[in-house]
PDB file of C-alpha atoms and ligand atoms in Angstrom:
ATOM      1  CA  MET A  25      -0.006  -0.007   0.009  1.00 83.00           C
ATOM      2  CA  ALA A  26       1.510   3.269  -1.166  1.00 83.00           C
ATOM      3  CA  ASP A  27       0.527   5.309   1.890  1.00 94.00           C
ATOM      4  CA  CYS A  28       1.569   2.688   4.439  1.00 98.00           C
ATOM      5  CA  ILE A  29       4.803   3.536   6.273  1.00 98.00           C
ATOM      6  CA  PHE A  30       5.717  -0.110   6.934  1.00 98.00           C
ATOM      7  CA  CYS A  31       5.088  -1.089   3.280  1.00 98.00           C
ATOM      8  CA  ARG A  32       7.461   1.731   2.341  1.00 98.00           C
ATOM      9  CA  ILE A  33      10.046   0.419   4.802  1.00 98.00           C
ATOM     10  CA  ALA A  34       9.580  -3.143   3.485  1.00 98.00           C
ATOM     11  CA  SER A  35      10.178  -1.922  -0.085  1.00 97.00           C
ATOM     12  CA  GLY A  36      13.301   0.037   0.936  1.00 96.00           C
ATOM     13  CA  GLU A  37      11.710   3.379   0.052  1.00 97.00           C
ATOM     14  CA  ILE A  38      12.069   4.562   3.679  1.00 97.00           C
ATOM     15  CA  PRO A  39      15.307   3.584   5.469  1.00 98.00           C
ATOM     16  CA  ALA A  40      15.269   1.489   8.634  1.00 98.00           C
ATOM     17  CA  GLN A  41      17.826  -0.301  10.795  1.00 98.00           C
ATOM     18  CA  VAL A  42      17.193  -3.806   9.510  1.00 98.00           C
ATOM     19  CA  VAL A  43      18.242  -6.623  11.839  1.00 98.00           C
ATOM     20  CA  GLY A  44      16.962  -9.569   9.795  1.00 98.00           C
ATOM     21  CA  ARG A  45      14.889 -10.534   6.795  1.00 97.00           C
ATOM     22  CA  THR A  46      13.456 -13.435   4.879  1.00 97.00           C
ATOM     23  CA  PRO A  47      11.598 -13.163   1.543  1.00 96.00           C
ATOM     24  CA  ASP A  48       8.332 -12.573   3.424  1.00 96.00           C
ATOM     25  CA  VAL A  49       9.313 -11.162   6.841  1.00 98.00           C
ATOM     26  CA  LEU A  50      11.377  -8.141   7.879  1.00 98.00           C
ATOM     27  CA  ALA A  51      12.767  -7.170  11.320  1.00 98.00           C
ATOM     28  CA  PHE A  52      13.958  -3.629  12.009  1.00 98.00           C
ATOM     29  CA  ARG A  53      14.565  -1.413  15.032  1.00 98.00           C
ATOM     30  CA  ASP A  54      11.726   0.754  16.320  1.00 99.00           C
ATOM     31  CA  LEU A  55      12.273   4.477  15.762  1.00 98.00           C
ATOM     32  CA  ASN A  56      11.143   5.224  19.340  1.00 98.00           C
ATOM     33  CA  PRO A  57      12.510   2.342  21.394  1.00 98.00           C
ATOM     34  CA  GLN A  58      10.755   1.451  24.665  1.00 98.00           C
ATOM     35  CA  ALA A  59      13.522  -0.923  25.817  1.00 98.00           C
ATOM     36  CA  PRO A  60      17.250  -1.397  25.063  1.00 98.00           C
ATOM     37  CA  VAL A  61      16.158  -3.835  22.337  1.00 98.00           C
ATOM     38  CA  HIS A  62      12.932  -2.855  20.530  1.00 98.00           C
ATOM     39  CA  VAL A  63      12.480  -4.482  17.153  1.00 99.00           C
ATOM     40  CA  LEU A  64       9.422  -4.620  14.908  1.00 99.00           C
ATOM     41  CA  VAL A  65       8.763  -7.816  12.923  1.00 98.00           C
ATOM     42  CA  ILE A  66       6.457  -7.319   9.942  1.00 98.00           C
ATOM     43  CA  PRO A  67       5.212  -9.256   6.941  1.00 98.00           C
ATOM     44  CA  VAL A  68       6.555  -7.769   3.697  1.00 98.00           C
ATOM     45  CA  ARG A  69       3.040  -8.031   2.242  1.00 97.00           C
ATOM     46  CA  HIS A  70       0.494  -5.686   3.718  1.00 97.00           C
ATOM     47  CA  HIS A  71      -1.974  -7.021   6.323  1.00 97.00           C
ATOM     48  CA  ALA A  72      -3.649  -4.455   8.574  1.00 97.00           C
ATOM     49  CA  ALA A  73      -3.485  -6.586  11.731  1.00 96.00           C
ATOM     50  CA  ALA A  74      -3.354 -10.168  13.000  1.00 94.00           C
ATOM     51  CA  ARG A  75      -7.103 -10.504  12.547  1.00 93.00           C
ATOM     52  CA  ASP A  76      -6.625  -9.989   8.780  1.00 94.00           C
ATOM     53  CA  ALA A  77      -4.148 -12.832   8.378  1.00 95.00           C
ATOM     54  CA  THR A  78      -6.861 -15.412   7.787  1.00 95.00           C
ATOM     55  CA  GLY A  79      -7.008 -18.830   6.187  1.00 97.00           C
ATOM     56  CA  THR A  80      -4.186 -21.319   5.848  1.00 97.00           C
ATOM     57  CA  GLU A  81      -1.752 -18.818   4.367  1.00 96.00           C
ATOM     58  CA  GLY A  82      -2.599 -16.271   7.076  1.00 96.00           C
ATOM     59  CA  GLU A  83      -1.992 -18.860   9.787  1.00 97.00           C
ATOM     60  CA  ARG A  84       1.349 -19.792   8.202  1.00 97.00           C
ATOM     61  CA  LEU A  85       2.326 -16.138   8.060  1.00 97.00           C
ATOM     62  CA  LEU A  86       1.500 -15.586  11.741  1.00 97.00           C
ATOM     63  CA  GLY A  87       3.601 -18.629  12.624  1.00 98.00           C
ATOM     64  CA  ARG A  88       6.505 -17.406  10.553  1.00 98.00           C
ATOM     65  CA  LEU A  89       6.328 -13.962  12.163  1.00 98.00           C
ATOM     66  CA  LEU A  90       6.418 -15.401  15.660  1.00 98.00           C
ATOM     67  CA  ALA A  91       9.191 -17.852  14.798  1.00 98.00           C
ATOM     68  CA  PHE A  92      11.242 -15.101  13.177  1.00 98.00           C
ATOM     69  CA  ALA A  93      10.742 -12.836  16.196  1.00 98.00           C
ATOM     70  CA  ALA A  94      12.102 -15.631  18.431  1.00 98.00           C
ATOM     71  CA  GLU A  95      15.061 -16.205  16.059  1.00 98.00           C
ATOM     72  CA  THR A  96      15.752 -12.475  16.071  1.00 98.00           C
ATOM     73  CA  ALA A  97      15.617 -12.416  19.881  1.00 98.00           C
ATOM     74  CA  ALA A  98      18.201 -15.194  19.980  1.00 98.00           C
ATOM     75  CA  SER A  99      20.448 -13.486  17.448  1.00 98.00           C
ATOM     76  CA  LEU A 100      20.336 -10.263  19.514  1.00 98.00           C
ATOM     77  CA  GLY A 101      21.372 -12.143  22.673  1.00 98.00           C
ATOM     78  CA  LEU A 102      18.031 -12.004  24.467  1.00 98.00           C
ATOM     79  CA  ASP A 103      17.550 -15.684  25.184  1.00 98.00           C
ATOM     80  CA  GLU A 104      19.242 -15.682  28.576  1.00 98.00           C
ATOM     81  CA  GLY A 105      17.477 -12.636  30.012  1.00 98.00           C
ATOM     82  CA  GLY A 106      14.176 -13.202  28.233  1.00 98.00           C
ATOM     83  CA  TYR A 107      12.001 -10.851  26.243  1.00 98.00           C
ATOM     84  CA  ARG A 108       8.415  -9.983  25.296  1.00 98.00           C
ATOM     85  CA  ILE A 109       6.644 -10.275  21.945  1.00 98.00           C
ATOM     86  CA  VAL A 110       3.351  -8.345  21.563  1.00 98.00           C
ATOM     87  CA  THR A 111       1.082  -7.164  18.798  1.00 97.00           C
ATOM     88  CA  ASN A 112      -1.148  -4.174  19.429  1.00 97.00           C
ATOM     89  CA  THR A 113      -4.455  -4.364  17.576  1.00 96.00           C
ATOM     90  CA  GLY A 114      -7.004  -1.610  16.990  1.00 95.00           C
ATOM     91  CA  ARG A 115      -7.870   1.389  19.144  1.00 95.00           C
ATOM     92  CA  ASP A 116      -7.954  -0.244  22.563  1.00 96.00           C
ATOM     93  CA  GLY A 117      -4.794  -2.235  21.749  1.00 96.00           C
ATOM     94  CA  GLY A 118      -2.944   0.991  21.038  1.00 96.00           C
ATOM     95  CA  GLN A 119      -2.116   0.215  17.393  1.00 97.00           C
ATOM     96  CA  SER A 120      -0.774   3.311  15.656  1.00 98.00           C
ATOM     97  CA  VAL A 121       0.467   1.792  12.381  1.00 98.00           C
ATOM     98  CA  ASP A 122      -2.107  -0.252  10.498  1.00 98.00           C
ATOM     99  CA  HIS A 123       0.341  -2.790   9.094  1.00 98.00           C
ATOM    100  CA  LEU A 124       0.610  -6.002  11.130  1.00 98.00           C
ATOM    101  CA  HIS A 125       3.703  -5.978  13.345  1.00 98.00           C
ATOM    102  CA  LEU A 126       5.104  -7.807  16.366  1.00 98.00           C
ATOM    103  CA  HIS A 127       7.031  -5.765  18.924  1.00 98.00           C
ATOM    104  CA  LEU A 128      10.084  -7.617  20.271  1.00 99.00           C
ATOM    105  CA  LEU A 129      11.167  -5.959  23.537  1.00 98.00           C
ATOM    106  CA  GLY A 130      14.095  -6.935  25.736  1.00 98.00           C
ATOM    107  CA  GLY A 131      17.266  -5.890  27.492  1.00 98.00           C
ATOM    108  CA  ARG A 132      15.540  -4.816  30.720  1.00 98.00           C
ATOM    109  CA  ALA A 133      12.908  -6.221  33.115  1.00 98.00           C
ATOM    110  CA  LEU A 134       9.503  -5.378  31.665  1.00 98.00           C
ATOM    111  CA  GLY A 135       6.507  -4.539  33.861  1.00 97.00           C
ATOM    112  CA  TRP A 136       3.246  -6.493  33.826  1.00 97.00           C
ATOM    113  CA  PRO A 137       0.361  -5.848  33.387  1.00 94.00           C
ATOM    114  CA  PRO A 138       1.019  -3.330  30.615  1.00 92.00           C
ATOM    115  CA  GLY A 139      -0.650   0.083  30.906  1.00 84.00           C
TER     116      GLY A 139
HETATM  117  P1  5GP B 222       1.992   0.362  17.306  1.00 54.23           P
HETATM  118  O1  5GP B 222       1.744   1.615  18.113  1.00 54.23           O
HETATM  119  O2  5GP B 222       1.191   0.374  16.033  1.00 54.23           O
HETATM  120  O3  5GP B 222       1.826  -0.916  18.072  1.00 54.23           O
HETATM  121  O4  5GP B 222       3.518   0.386  16.925  1.00 54.23           O
HETATM  122  C1  5GP B 222       4.014   1.171  15.884  1.00 54.23           C
HETATM  123  C2  5GP B 222       5.482   1.362  16.155  1.00 54.23           C
HETATM  124  O5  5GP B 222       6.098   1.816  14.965  1.00 54.23           O
HETATM  125  C3  5GP B 222       5.782   2.409  17.239  1.00 54.23           C
HETATM  126  O6  5GP B 222       6.509   1.769  18.292  1.00 54.23           O
HETATM  127  C4  5GP B 222       6.598   3.465  16.513  1.00 54.23           C
HETATM  128  O7  5GP B 222       7.662   3.964  17.315  1.00 54.23           O
HETATM  129  C5  5GP B 222       7.125   2.718  15.313  1.00 54.23           C
HETATM  130  N1  5GP B 222       7.351   3.522  14.104  1.00 54.23           N
HETATM  131  C6  5GP B 222       6.467   4.439  13.588  1.00 54.23           C
HETATM  132  N2  5GP B 222       6.976   4.956  12.486  1.00 54.23           N
HETATM  133  C7  5GP B 222       8.196   4.399  12.303  1.00 54.23           C
HETATM  134  C8  5GP B 222       9.223   4.536  11.293  1.00 54.23           C
HETATM  135  O8  5GP B 222       9.106   5.312  10.332  1.00 54.23           O
HETATM  136  N3  5GP B 222      10.324   3.783  11.428  1.00 54.23           N
HETATM  137  C9  5GP B 222      10.479   2.890  12.483  1.00 54.23           C
HETATM  138  N4  5GP B 222      11.635   2.184  12.515  1.00 54.23           N
HETATM  139  N5  5GP B 222       9.531   2.733  13.428  1.00 54.23           N
HETATM  140  C10 5GP B 222       8.426   3.475  13.331  1.00 54.23           C
HETATM  141 ZN1   ZN B 223       1.567  -1.837   4.811  1.00 54.23          ZN
END
């Protein structure tokens, strides 16, 4: 989608600090990090949110996103200390970019429950 900021990052039109990629998944550092490690993991192809990744292909994509987030966590040295993976959805979830993304947060103790 031409007016979607994460589509533009996925296409390389907008620069980002990429930490990993596969043909269908991209991981890059959040512009406004909330923890020492704050990485966003997105599908290259536009989906608005997890609820839009439907059917067999959508389920596969969600699995690949989660698996890639865990691989990225390991590659960034987070396995020992642990980390959090979350996806904000819609207004009450606090989603501000309408392109499906997982937040990978680590490098400090994270509070729970979230605000
Ligand atoms: P949400 O609020 O939708 O769960 O998360 C969107 C995230 O995208 C926010 O944490 C925000 O800092 C990040 N973000 C927004 N615009 C950009 C950008 O242009 N580049 C990068 N790297 N992150 C962005
Ligand atoms: Zn998009």
